[in-house]
């Protein structure tokens, strides 16, 4: 029987990217499709704890196997900021344009533009949690480029590319993406004997 997983996120861009990577290998249901309309809290100071909180809340609500992810942009010259605070870097409410503007201003005149996206997936399988990490190294551009993607995509140029994530198709972004790398680890786990034995709906 096919594994069914609820994706514990309200971010439609993430749902699209995740579905493109999972590519019908598992049946995945977004929160919206599961009829769950809550804002999941991210109260902690680490991606790991926030990811766990989100998958735990959704597991408790649905009783179904599910996974969440939390992502941060870690900029070397800023000591790893905005990191876990990436969504609200420029304050509340979360505002992507203001976040990018604050980031570019913070890096004005700074030569070291090294940064990385880090994603932590928390998979809740039969009530047991497993985590998977994906990292994409790159650089912060000096200005926005491209009209696709979401979040910090217009200013993030992955290592091995000359253009930002926002200038790429989803398939191209998936060649480099932090989220894709974390998902690949989760897929490997789920298709291994270990993962197959843990699902509640298989
Ligand atoms: P969160 O994981 O939803 O908390 O995301 C943290 C922040 O990083 C938000 O501002 C997102 O828009 C941004 N973000 C998450 N993933 C990506 C990505 O793949 N590209 C660009 N920005 C992202």
mmCIF file of N, CA, C and O in Angstrom, residues 19-123:
data_model
loop_
_atom_site.group_PDB
_atom_site.id
_atom_site.type_symbol
_atom_site.label_atom_id
_atom_site.label_comp_id
_atom_site.label_asym_id
_atom_site.label_seq_id
_atom_site.Cartn_x
_atom_site.Cartn_y
_atom_site.Cartn_z
ATOM 1 N N UNK A 19 6.135 18.471 -3.569
ATOM 2 C CA UNK A 19 5.418 17.538 -4.449
ATOM 3 C C UNK A 19 6.240 17.259 -5.704
ATOM 4 O O UNK A 19 6.247 16.137 -6.213
ATOM 5 N N UNK A 20 6.958 18.270 -6.203
ATOM 6 C CA UNK A 20 7.757 18.058 -7.424
ATOM 7 C C UNK A 20 8.898 17.081 -7.152
ATOM 8 O O UNK A 20 9.288 16.316 -8.021
ATOM 9 N N UNK A 21 9.428 17.082 -5.934
ATOM 10 C CA UNK A 21 10.522 16.159 -5.598
ATOM 11 C C UNK A 21 9.971 14.762 -5.311
ATOM 12 O O UNK A 21 10.504 13.757 -5.784
ATOM 13 N N UNK A 22 8.893 14.688 -4.551
ATOM 14 C CA UNK A 22 8.348 13.369 -4.186
ATOM 15 C C UNK A 22 7.717 12.667 -5.395
ATOM 16 O O UNK A 22 7.695 11.433 -5.459
ATOM 17 N N UNK A 23 7.245 13.484 -6.367
ATOM 18 C CA UNK A 23 6.893 12.974 -7.691
ATOM 19 C C UNK A 23 6.041 11.694 -7.649
ATOM 20 O O UNK A 23 6.383 10.693 -8.273
ATOM 21 N N UNK A 24 4.962 11.757 -6.880
ATOM 22 C CA UNK A 24 4.012 10.622 -6.792
ATOM 23 C C UNK A 24 4.577 9.353 -6.167
ATOM 24 O O UNK A 24 3.968 8.296 -6.242
ATOM 25 N N UNK A 25 5.778 9.454 -5.577
ATOM 26 C CA UNK A 25 6.330 8.262 -4.929
ATOM 27 C C UNK A 25 5.517 7.904 -3.680
ATOM 28 O O UNK A 25 5.381 6.758 -3.314
ATOM 29 N N UNK A 26 5.007 8.963 -3.020
ATOM 30 C CA UNK A 26 4.130 8.765 -1.866
ATOM 31 C C UNK A 26 2.898 9.625 -2.101
ATOM 32 O O UNK A 26 2.962 10.596 -2.842
ATOM 33 N N UNK A 27 1.805 9.273 -1.425
ATOM 34 C CA UNK A 27 0.650 10.160 -1.497
ATOM 35 C C UNK A 27 0.858 11.256 -0.460
ATOM 36 O O UNK A 27 1.040 10.944 0.725
ATOM 37 N N UNK A 28 0.910 12.505 -0.903
ATOM 38 C CA UNK A 28 1.119 13.598 0.053
ATOM 39 C C UNK A 28 -0.089 14.517 0.070
ATOM 40 O O UNK A 28 -0.667 14.832 -0.961
ATOM 41 N N UNK A 29 -0.447 14.937 1.270
ATOM 42 C CA UNK A 29 -1.636 15.769 1.456
ATOM 43 C C UNK A 29 -1.200 17.055 2.143
ATOM 44 O O UNK A 29 -0.550 17.003 3.192
ATOM 45 N N UNK A 30 -1.538 18.189 1.547
ATOM 46 C CA UNK A 30 -1.191 19.457 2.210
ATOM 47 C C UNK A 30 -2.165 19.683 3.369
ATOM 48 O O UNK A 30 -3.229 19.050 3.433
ATOM 49 N N UNK A 31 -1.816 20.607 4.253
ATOM 50 C CA UNK A 31 -2.701 20.918 5.387
ATOM 51 C C UNK A 31 -4.053 21.385 4.884
ATOM 52 O O UNK A 31 -5.096 21.006 5.414
ATOM 53 N N UNK A 32 -3.993 22.204 3.823
ATOM 54 C CA UNK A 32 -5.233 22.716 3.246
ATOM 55 C C UNK A 32 -6.103 21.553 2.771
ATOM 56 O O UNK A 32 -7.303 21.497 3.058
ATOM 57 N N UNK A 33 -5.468 20.603 2.076
ATOM 58 C CA UNK A 33 -6.220 19.438 1.576
ATOM 59 C C UNK A 33 -6.747 18.582 2.733
ATOM 60 O O UNK A 33 -7.768 17.922 2.608
ATOM 61 N N UNK A 34 -6.024 18.597 3.861
ATOM 62 C CA UNK A 34 -6.467 17.820 5.031
ATOM 63 C C UNK A 34 -7.513 18.599 5.837
ATOM 64 O O UNK A 34 -8.019 18.111 6.842
ATOM 65 N N UNK A 35 -7.823 19.832 5.379
ATOM 66 C CA UNK A 35 -8.845 20.649 6.050
ATOM 67 C C UNK A 35 -8.368 21.247 7.365
ATOM 68 O O UNK A 35 -9.163 21.607 8.225
ATOM 69 N N UNK A 36 -7.039 21.359 7.523
ATOM 70 C CA UNK A 36 -6.499 21.921 8.773
ATOM 71 C C UNK A 36 -6.039 23.348 8.501
ATOM 72 O O UNK A 36 -5.098 23.574 7.731
ATOM 73 N N UNK A 37 -6.733 24.293 9.117
ATOM 74 C CA UNK A 37 -6.437 25.689 8.822
ATOM 75 C C UNK A 37 -5.913 26.375 10.078
ATOM 76 O O UNK A 37 -6.577 27.208 10.671
ATOM 77 N N UNK A 38 -4.727 25.975 10.519
ATOM 78 C CA UNK A 38 -4.152 26.643 11.692
ATOM 79 C C UNK A 38 -2.783 27.201 11.313
ATOM 80 O O UNK A 38 -2.135 26.716 10.384
ATOM 81 N N UNK A 39 -2.380 28.222 12.034
ATOM 82 C CA UNK A 39 -1.058 28.783 11.875
ATOM 83 C C UNK A 39 -0.154 28.019 12.847
ATOM 84 O O UNK A 39 -0.347 28.108 14.052
ATOM 85 N N UNK A 40 0.801 27.251 12.331
ATOM 86 C CA UNK A 40 1.604 26.424 13.239
ATOM 87 C C UNK A 40 2.721 27.288 13.832
ATOM 88 O O UNK A 40 3.433 27.980 13.113
ATOM 89 N N UNK A 41 2.872 27.263 15.150
ATOM 90 C CA UNK A 41 3.890 28.113 15.788
ATOM 91 C C UNK A 41 5.320 27.671 15.495
ATOM 92 O O UNK A 41 5.577 26.490 15.257
ATOM 93 N N UNK A 42 6.229 28.647 15.491
ATOM 94 C CA UNK A 42 7.678 28.367 15.360
ATOM 95 C C UNK A 42 8.365 29.091 16.511
ATOM 96 O O UNK A 42 9.065 30.072 16.315
ATOM 97 N N UNK A 43 8.166 28.614 17.772
ATOM 98 C CA UNK A 43 8.591 29.417 18.925
ATOM 99 C C UNK A 43 10.046 29.266 19.332
ATOM 100 O O UNK A 43 10.515 29.969 20.226
ATOM 101 N N UNK A 44 10.785 28.343 18.733
ATOM 102 C CA UNK A 44 12.101 27.986 19.271
ATOM 103 C C UNK A 44 13.270 28.685 18.558
ATOM 104 O O UNK A 44 13.093 29.361 17.565
ATOM 105 N N UNK A 45 14.474 28.461 19.119
ATOM 106 C CA UNK A 45 15.669 29.110 18.591
ATOM 107 C C UNK A 45 16.486 28.202 17.686
ATOM 108 O O UNK A 45 17.652 28.482 17.422
ATOM 109 N N UNK A 46 15.917 27.086 17.278
ATOM 110 C CA UNK A 46 16.635 26.234 16.332
ATOM 111 C C UNK A 46 15.655 25.665 15.313
ATOM 112 O O UNK A 46 14.460 25.482 15.605
ATOM 113 N N UNK A 47 16.185 25.416 14.121
ATOM 114 C CA UNK A 47 15.354 24.833 13.057
ATOM 115 C C UNK A 47 14.857 23.465 13.500
ATOM 116 O O UNK A 47 13.713 23.089 13.233
ATOM 117 N N UNK A 48 15.731 22.728 14.191
ATOM 118 C CA UNK A 48 15.389 21.365 14.617
ATOM 119 C C UNK A 48 14.162 21.365 15.538
ATOM 120 O O UNK A 48 13.240 20.571 15.371
ATOM 121 N N UNK A 49 14.169 22.279 16.534
ATOM 122 C CA UNK A 49 13.047 22.307 17.492
ATOM 123 C C UNK A 49 11.757 22.790 16.827
ATOM 124 O O UNK A 49 10.674 22.272 17.101
ATOM 125 N N UNK A 50 11.885 23.801 15.943
ATOM 126 C CA UNK A 50 10.681 24.302 15.271
ATOM 127 C C UNK A 50 10.073 23.250 14.355
ATOM 128 O O UNK A 50 8.857 23.085 14.297
ATOM 129 N N UNK A 51 10.944 22.530 13.631
ATOM 130 C CA UNK A 51 10.443 21.477 12.732
ATOM 131 C C UNK A 51 9.720 20.417 13.558
ATOM 132 O O UNK A 51 8.623 19.970 13.199
ATOM 133 N N UNK A 52 10.311 20.038 14.690
ATOM 134 C CA UNK A 52 9.700 19.011 15.557
ATOM 135 C C UNK A 52 8.341 19.481 16.088
ATOM 136 O O UNK A 52 7.370 18.739 16.115
ATOM 137 N N UNK A 53 8.293 20.755 16.494
ATOM 138 C CA UNK A 53 7.039 21.312 17.024
ATOM 139 C C UNK A 53 5.928 21.208 15.967
ATOM 140 O O UNK A 53 4.802 20.785 16.266
ATOM 141 N N UNK A 54 6.272 21.570 14.730
ATOM 142 C CA UNK A 54 5.251 21.584 13.671
ATOM 143 C C UNK A 54 4.746 20.168 13.381
ATOM 144 O O UNK A 54 3.548 19.939 13.270
ATOM 145 N N UNK A 55 5.667 19.202 13.260
ATOM 146 C CA UNK A 55 5.203 17.840 12.931
ATOM 147 C C UNK A 55 4.452 17.237 14.113
ATOM 148 O O UNK A 55 3.493 16.496 13.939
ATOM 149 N N UNK A 56 4.859 17.586 15.340
ATOM 150 C CA UNK A 56 4.174 17.056 16.526
ATOM 151 C C UNK A 56 2.732 17.572 16.589
ATOM 152 O O UNK A 56 1.792 16.807 16.824
ATOM 153 N N UNK A 57 2.573 18.879 16.370
ATOM 154 C CA UNK A 57 1.227 19.482 16.414
ATOM 155 C C UNK A 57 0.321 18.820 15.373
ATOM 156 O O UNK A 57 -0.821 18.429 15.666
ATOM 157 N N UNK A 58 0.846 18.638 14.162
ATOM 158 C CA UNK A 58 0.012 18.077 13.088
ATOM 159 C C UNK A 58 -0.252 16.591 13.328
ATOM 160 O O UNK A 58 -1.352 16.097 13.060
ATOM 161 N N UNK A 59 0.719 15.888 13.887
ATOM 162 C CA UNK A 59 0.487 14.470 14.202
ATOM 163 C C UNK A 59 -0.609 14.344 15.267
ATOM 164 O O UNK A 59 -1.496 13.494 15.173
ATOM 165 N N UNK A 60 -0.544 15.231 16.272
ATOM 166 C CA UNK A 60 -1.558 15.176 17.336
ATOM 167 C C UNK A 60 -2.957 15.493 16.791
ATOM 168 O O UNK A 60 -3.947 14.913 17.204
ATOM 169 N N UNK A 61 -3.000 16.429 15.830
ATOM 170 C CA UNK A 61 -4.302 16.823 15.273
ATOM 171 C C UNK A 61 -4.892 15.781 14.331
ATOM 172 O O UNK A 61 -6.103 15.576 14.293
ATOM 173 N N UNK A 62 -4.024 15.116 13.557
ATOM 174 C CA UNK A 62 -4.535 14.233 12.493
ATOM 175 C C UNK A 62 -4.400 12.748 12.835
ATOM 176 O O UNK A 62 -5.121 11.926 12.267
ATOM 177 N N UNK A 63 -3.428 12.413 13.680
ATOM 178 C CA UNK A 63 -3.138 11.007 13.944
ATOM 179 C C UNK A 63 -2.504 10.330 12.744
ATOM 180 O O UNK A 63 -2.381 9.109 12.690
ATOM 181 N N UNK A 64 -2.096 11.148 11.748
ATOM 182 C CA UNK A 64 -1.521 10.573 10.526
ATOM 183 C C UNK A 64 -0.018 10.826 10.467
ATOM 184 O O UNK A 64 0.477 11.833 10.992
ATOM 185 N N UNK A 65 0.701 9.934 9.784
ATOM 186 C CA UNK A 65 2.114 10.184 9.526
ATOM 187 C C UNK A 65 2.243 11.513 8.789
ATOM 188 O O UNK A 65 1.436 11.827 7.899
ATOM 189 N N UNK A 66 3.251 12.286 9.155
ATOM 190 C CA UNK A 66 3.369 13.615 8.549
ATOM 191 C C UNK A 66 4.812 14.083 8.627
ATOM 192 O O UNK A 66 5.646 13.461 9.297
ATOM 193 N N UNK A 67 5.100 15.144 7.902
ATOM 194 C CA UNK A 67 6.422 15.753 8.063
ATOM 195 C C UNK A 67 6.305 17.257 7.909
ATOM 196 O O UNK A 67 5.419 17.774 7.243
ATOM 197 N N UNK A 68 7.230 17.945 8.567
ATOM 198 C CA UNK A 68 7.301 19.397 8.461
ATOM 199 C C UNK A 68 8.733 19.731 8.080
ATOM 200 O O UNK A 68 9.612 18.857 8.111
ATOM 201 N N UNK A 69 8.958 20.969 7.736
ATOM 202 C CA UNK A 69 10.339 21.393 7.546
ATOM 203 C C UNK A 69 10.489 22.821 8.000
ATOM 204 O O UNK A 69 9.547 23.597 7.956
ATOM 205 N N UNK A 70 11.681 23.152 8.483
ATOM 206 C CA UNK A 70 11.987 24.528 8.819
ATOM 207 C C UNK A 70 13.286 24.863 8.113
ATOM 208 O O UNK A 70 14.214 24.052 8.074
ATOM 209 N N UNK A 71 13.324 26.066 7.527
ATOM 210 C CA UNK A 71 14.476 26.462 6.723
ATOM 211 C C UNK A 71 15.007 27.798 7.209
ATOM 212 O O UNK A 71 14.238 28.682 7.577
ATOM 213 N N UNK A 72 16.320 27.953 7.188
ATOM 214 C CA UNK A 72 16.925 29.232 7.541
ATOM 215 C C UNK A 72 18.004 29.591 6.542
ATOM 216 O O UNK A 72 18.657 28.718 5.966
ATOM 217 N N UNK A 73 18.195 30.888 6.350
ATOM 218 C CA UNK A 73 19.293 31.388 5.518
ATOM 219 C C UNK A 73 20.402 31.840 6.471
ATOM 220 O O UNK A 73 20.167 32.733 7.299
ATOM 221 N N UNK A 74 21.561 31.206 6.384
ATOM 222 C CA UNK A 74 22.660 31.499 7.311
ATOM 223 C C UNK A 74 23.780 32.228 6.561
ATOM 224 O O UNK A 74 24.390 31.670 5.656
ATOM 225 N N UNK A 75 23.996 33.481 6.922
ATOM 226 C CA UNK A 75 24.963 34.315 6.208
ATOM 227 C C UNK A 75 26.245 34.429 7.042
ATOM 228 O O UNK A 75 26.199 34.860 8.210
ATOM 229 N N UNK A 76 27.356 34.012 6.439
ATOM 230 C CA UNK A 76 28.619 33.911 7.198
ATOM 231 C C UNK A 76 29.022 35.246 7.830
ATOM 232 O O UNK A 76 29.337 35.314 9.022
ATOM 233 N N UNK A 77 28.995 36.317 7.038
ATOM 234 C CA UNK A 77 29.451 37.618 7.540
ATOM 235 C C UNK A 77 28.522 38.189 8.620
ATOM 236 O O UNK A 77 28.885 39.128 9.328
ATOM 237 N N UNK A 78 27.339 37.615 8.752
ATOM 238 C CA UNK A 78 26.389 38.079 9.778
ATOM 239 C C UNK A 78 26.312 37.085 10.937
ATOM 240 O O UNK A 78 25.334 37.054 11.687
ATOM 241 N N UNK A 79 27.355 36.260 11.047
ATOM 242 C CA UNK A 79 27.403 35.307 12.166
ATOM 243 C C UNK A 79 26.290 34.274 12.120
ATOM 244 O O UNK A 79 25.833 33.799 13.166
ATOM 245 N N UNK A 80 25.814 33.945 10.911
ATOM 246 C CA UNK A 80 24.764 32.925 10.784
ATOM 247 C C UNK A 80 23.348 33.493 10.750
ATOM 248 O O UNK A 80 22.389 32.745 10.575
ATOM 249 N N UNK A 81 23.213 34.819 10.927
ATOM 250 C CA UNK A 81 21.883 35.460 10.819
ATOM 251 C C UNK A 81 21.499 35.518 9.334
ATOM 252 O O UNK A 81 22.383 35.502 8.490
ATOM 253 N N UNK A 82 20.216 35.621 9.023
ATOM 254 C CA UNK A 82 19.077 35.606 9.930
ATOM 255 C C UNK A 82 18.733 34.221 10.500
ATOM 256 O O UNK A 82 17.995 34.149 11.470
ATOM 257 N N UNK A 83 19.251 33.137 9.909
ATOM 258 C CA UNK A 83 19.084 31.808 10.492
ATOM 259 C C UNK A 83 17.643 31.442 10.796
ATOM 260 O O UNK A 83 16.767 31.611 9.946
ATOM 261 N N UNK A 84 17.433 30.991 12.027
ATOM 262 C CA UNK A 84 16.093 30.528 12.403
ATOM 263 C C UNK A 84 15.069 31.672 12.375
ATOM 264 O O UNK A 84 13.867 31.456 12.323
ATOM 265 N N UNK A 85 15.568 32.913 12.378
ATOM 266 C CA UNK A 85 14.661 34.085 12.342
ATOM 267 C C UNK A 85 14.411 34.579 10.915
ATOM 268 O O UNK A 85 13.930 35.698 10.719
ATOM 269 N N UNK A 86 14.758 33.791 9.902
ATOM 270 C CA UNK A 86 14.706 34.256 8.510
ATOM 271 C C UNK A 86 13.345 34.818 8.094
ATOM 272 O O UNK A 86 13.277 35.815 7.380
ATOM 273 N N UNK A 87 12.266 34.182 8.533
ATOM 274 C CA UNK A 87 10.934 34.616 8.081
ATOM 275 C C UNK A 87 10.593 36.006 8.605
ATOM 276 O O UNK A 87 9.897 36.774 7.941
ATOM 277 N N UNK A 88 11.082 36.328 9.807
ATOM 278 C CA UNK A 88 10.723 37.598 10.442
ATOM 279 C C UNK A 88 11.949 38.478 10.688
ATOM 280 O O UNK A 88 12.012 39.222 11.651
ATOM 281 N N UNK A 89 12.913 38.372 9.784
ATOM 282 C CA UNK A 89 14.178 39.112 9.927
ATOM 283 C C UNK A 89 13.930 40.615 10.072
ATOM 284 O O UNK A 89 14.535 41.282 10.914
ATOM 285 N N UNK A 90 13.001 41.149 9.273
ATOM 286 C CA UNK A 90 12.721 42.591 9.329
ATOM 287 C C UNK A 90 11.559 42.900 10.271
ATOM 288 O O UNK A 90 11.030 44.012 10.262
ATOM 289 N N UNK A 91 11.150 41.942 11.086
ATOM 290 C CA UNK A 91 10.089 42.173 12.085
ATOM 291 C C UNK A 91 8.764 41.574 11.668
ATOM 292 O O UNK A 91 8.645 40.935 10.640
ATOM 293 N N UNK A 92 7.770 41.786 12.532
ATOM 294 C CA UNK A 92 6.411 41.265 12.300
ATOM 295 C C UNK A 92 5.573 42.332 11.583
ATOM 296 O O UNK A 92 5.748 43.526 11.880
ATOM 297 N N UNK A 93 4.626 41.941 10.755
ATOM 298 C CA UNK A 93 4.416 40.602 10.226
ATOM 299 C C UNK A 93 5.492 40.245 9.199
ATOM 300 O O UNK A 93 6.148 41.154 8.652
ATOM 301 N N UNK A 94 5.668 38.957 8.930
ATOM 302 C CA UNK A 94 6.692 38.512 7.987
ATOM 303 C C UNK A 94 6.500 39.213 6.640
ATOM 304 O O UNK A 94 5.397 39.279 6.123
ATOM 305 N N UNK A 95 7.575 39.793 6.111
ATOM 306 C CA UNK A 95 7.496 40.565 4.864
ATOM 307 C C UNK A 95 8.753 40.270 4.041
ATOM 308 O O UNK A 95 9.860 40.705 4.379
ATOM 309 N N UNK A 96 8.565 39.535 2.942
ATOM 310 C CA UNK A 96 9.705 39.085 2.137
ATOM 311 C C UNK A 96 10.530 40.242 1.577
ATOM 312 O O UNK A 96 11.762 40.224 1.653
ATOM 313 N N UNK A 97 9.850 41.245 1.018
ATOM 314 C CA UNK A 97 10.579 42.372 0.404
ATOM 315 C C UNK A 97 11.403 43.098 1.470
ATOM 316 O O UNK A 97 12.571 43.446 1.245
ATOM 317 N N UNK A 98 10.811 43.301 2.651
ATOM 318 C CA UNK A 98 11.529 43.996 3.732
ATOM 319 C C UNK A 98 12.698 43.141 4.228
ATOM 320 O O UNK A 98 13.773 43.669 4.552
ATOM 321 N N UNK A 99 12.527 41.830 4.278
ATOM 322 C CA UNK A 99 13.609 40.932 4.702
ATOM 323 C C UNK A 99 14.798 41.048 3.754
ATOM 324 O O UNK A 99 15.959 41.149 4.184
ATOM 325 N N UNK A 100 14.509 41.029 2.455
ATOM 326 C CA UNK A 100 15.591 41.103 1.454
ATOM 327 C C UNK A 100 16.285 42.458 1.539
ATOM 328 O O UNK A 100 17.517 42.544 1.496
ATOM 329 N N UNK A 101 15.497 43.502 1.702
ATOM 330 C CA UNK A 101 16.080 44.846 1.783
ATOM 331 C C UNK A 101 17.010 44.946 3.003
ATOM 332 O O UNK A 101 18.120 45.468 2.916
ATOM 333 N N UNK A 102 16.558 44.407 4.126
ATOM 334 C CA UNK A 102 17.376 44.449 5.351
ATOM 335 C C UNK A 102 18.672 43.668 5.148
ATOM 336 O O UNK A 102 19.748 44.096 5.574
ATOM 337 N N UNK A 103 18.560 42.520 4.474
ATOM 338 C CA UNK A 103 19.742 41.684 4.239
ATOM 339 C C UNK A 103 20.747 42.409 3.339
ATOM 340 O O UNK A 103 21.949 42.460 3.643
ATOM 341 N N UNK A 104 20.254 42.983 2.248
ATOM 342 C CA UNK A 104 21.171 43.673 1.322
ATOM 343 C C UNK A 104 21.815 44.879 2.009
ATOM 344 O O UNK A 104 22.997 45.165 1.811
ATOM 345 N N UNK A 105 21.067 45.556 2.841
ATOM 346 C CA UNK A 105 21.607 46.709 3.578
ATOM 347 C C UNK A 105 22.677 46.238 4.566
ATOM 348 O O UNK A 105 23.754 46.851 4.668
ATOM 349 N N UNK A 106 22.409 45.137 5.260
ATOM 350 C CA UNK A 106 23.379 44.622 6.248
ATOM 351 C C UNK A 106 24.685 44.205 5.576
ATOM 352 O O UNK A 106 25.750 44.253 6.203
ATOM 353 N N UNK A 107 24.613 43.846 4.302
ATOM 354 C CA UNK A 107 25.816 43.365 3.605
ATOM 355 C C UNK A 107 26.457 44.442 2.725
ATOM 356 O O UNK A 107 27.431 44.144 2.022
ATOM 357 N N UNK A 108 25.939 45.647 2.777
ATOM 358 C CA UNK A 108 26.503 46.723 1.962
ATOM 359 C C UNK A 108 27.979 46.900 2.295
ATOM 360 O O UNK A 108 28.355 47.038 3.466
ATOM 361 N N UNK A 109 28.817 46.872 1.269
ATOM 362 C CA UNK A 109 30.262 47.092 1.453
ATOM 363 C C UNK A 109 30.997 45.872 1.984
ATOM 364 O O UNK A 109 32.210 45.923 2.192
ATOM 365 N N UNK A 110 30.307 44.800 2.236
ATOM 366 C CA UNK A 110 30.956 43.580 2.761
ATOM 367 C C UNK A 110 31.281 42.643 1.602
ATOM 368 O O UNK A 110 30.406 42.316 0.783
ATOM 369 N N UNK A 111 32.562 42.262 1.542
ATOM 370 C CA UNK A 111 32.998 41.436 0.415
ATOM 371 C C UNK A 111 32.555 39.977 0.563
ATOM 372 O O UNK A 111 32.205 39.313 -0.407
ATOM 373 N N UNK A 112 32.634 39.474 1.804
ATOM 374 C CA UNK A 112 32.265 38.073 2.044
ATOM 375 C C UNK A 112 30.744 37.910 1.979
ATOM 376 O O UNK A 112 30.027 38.300 2.886
ATOM 377 N N UNK A 113 30.260 37.326 0.903
ATOM 378 C CA UNK A 113 28.813 37.194 0.712
ATOM 379 C C UNK A 113 28.373 35.731 0.813
ATOM 380 O O UNK A 113 27.281 35.369 0.383
ATOM 381 N N UNK A 114 29.271 34.916 1.432
ATOM 382 C CA UNK A 114 28.954 33.477 1.567
ATOM 383 C C UNK A 114 27.727 33.258 2.439
ATOM 384 O O UNK A 114 27.590 33.875 3.516
ATOM 385 N N UNK A 115 26.864 32.355 1.975
ATOM 386 C CA UNK A 115 25.645 32.047 2.736
ATOM 387 C C UNK A 115 25.223 30.621 2.422
ATOM 388 O O UNK A 115 25.700 30.028 1.451
ATOM 389 N N UNK A 116 24.349 30.118 3.253
ATOM 390 C CA UNK A 116 23.794 28.805 2.938
ATOM 391 C C UNK A 116 22.354 28.725 3.413
ATOM 392 O O UNK A 116 21.974 29.374 4.398
ATOM 393 N N UNK A 117 21.579 27.955 2.671
ATOM 394 C CA UNK A 117 20.244 27.604 3.132
ATOM 395 C C UNK A 117 20.367 26.271 3.851
ATOM 396 O O UNK A 117 21.050 25.355 3.376
ATOM 397 N N UNK A 118 19.710 26.179 4.991
ATOM 398 C CA UNK A 118 19.702 24.903 5.713
ATOM 399 C C UNK A 118 18.248 24.528 6.010
ATOM 400 O O UNK A 118 17.499 25.347 6.554
ATOM 401 N N UNK A 119 17.887 23.324 5.593
ATOM 402 C CA UNK A 119 16.535 22.808 5.849
ATOM 403 C C UNK A 119 16.609 21.627 6.803
ATOM 404 O O UNK A 119 17.458 20.758 6.625
ATOM 405 N N UNK A 120 15.730 21.629 7.781
ATOM 406 C CA UNK A 120 15.593 20.449 8.644
ATOM 407 C C UNK A 120 14.178 19.913 8.481
ATOM 408 O O UNK A 120 13.202 20.645 8.673
ATOM 409 N N UNK A 121 14.081 18.654 8.072
ATOM 410 C CA UNK A 121 12.779 17.989 7.971
ATOM 411 C C UNK A 121 12.566 17.171 9.232
ATOM 412 O O UNK A 121 13.474 16.481 9.695
ATOM 413 N N UNK A 122 11.367 17.265 9.784
ATOM 414 C CA UNK A 122 10.973 16.398 10.900
ATOM 415 C C UNK A 122 9.873 15.486 10.402
ATOM 416 O O UNK A 122 8.782 15.948 10.044
ATOM 417 N N UNK A 123 10.176 14.204 10.354
ATOM 418 C CA UNK A 123 9.218 13.195 9.895
ATOM 419 C C UNK A 123 8.650 12.485 11.115
ATOM 420 O O UNK A 123 9.406 12.011 11.965
#
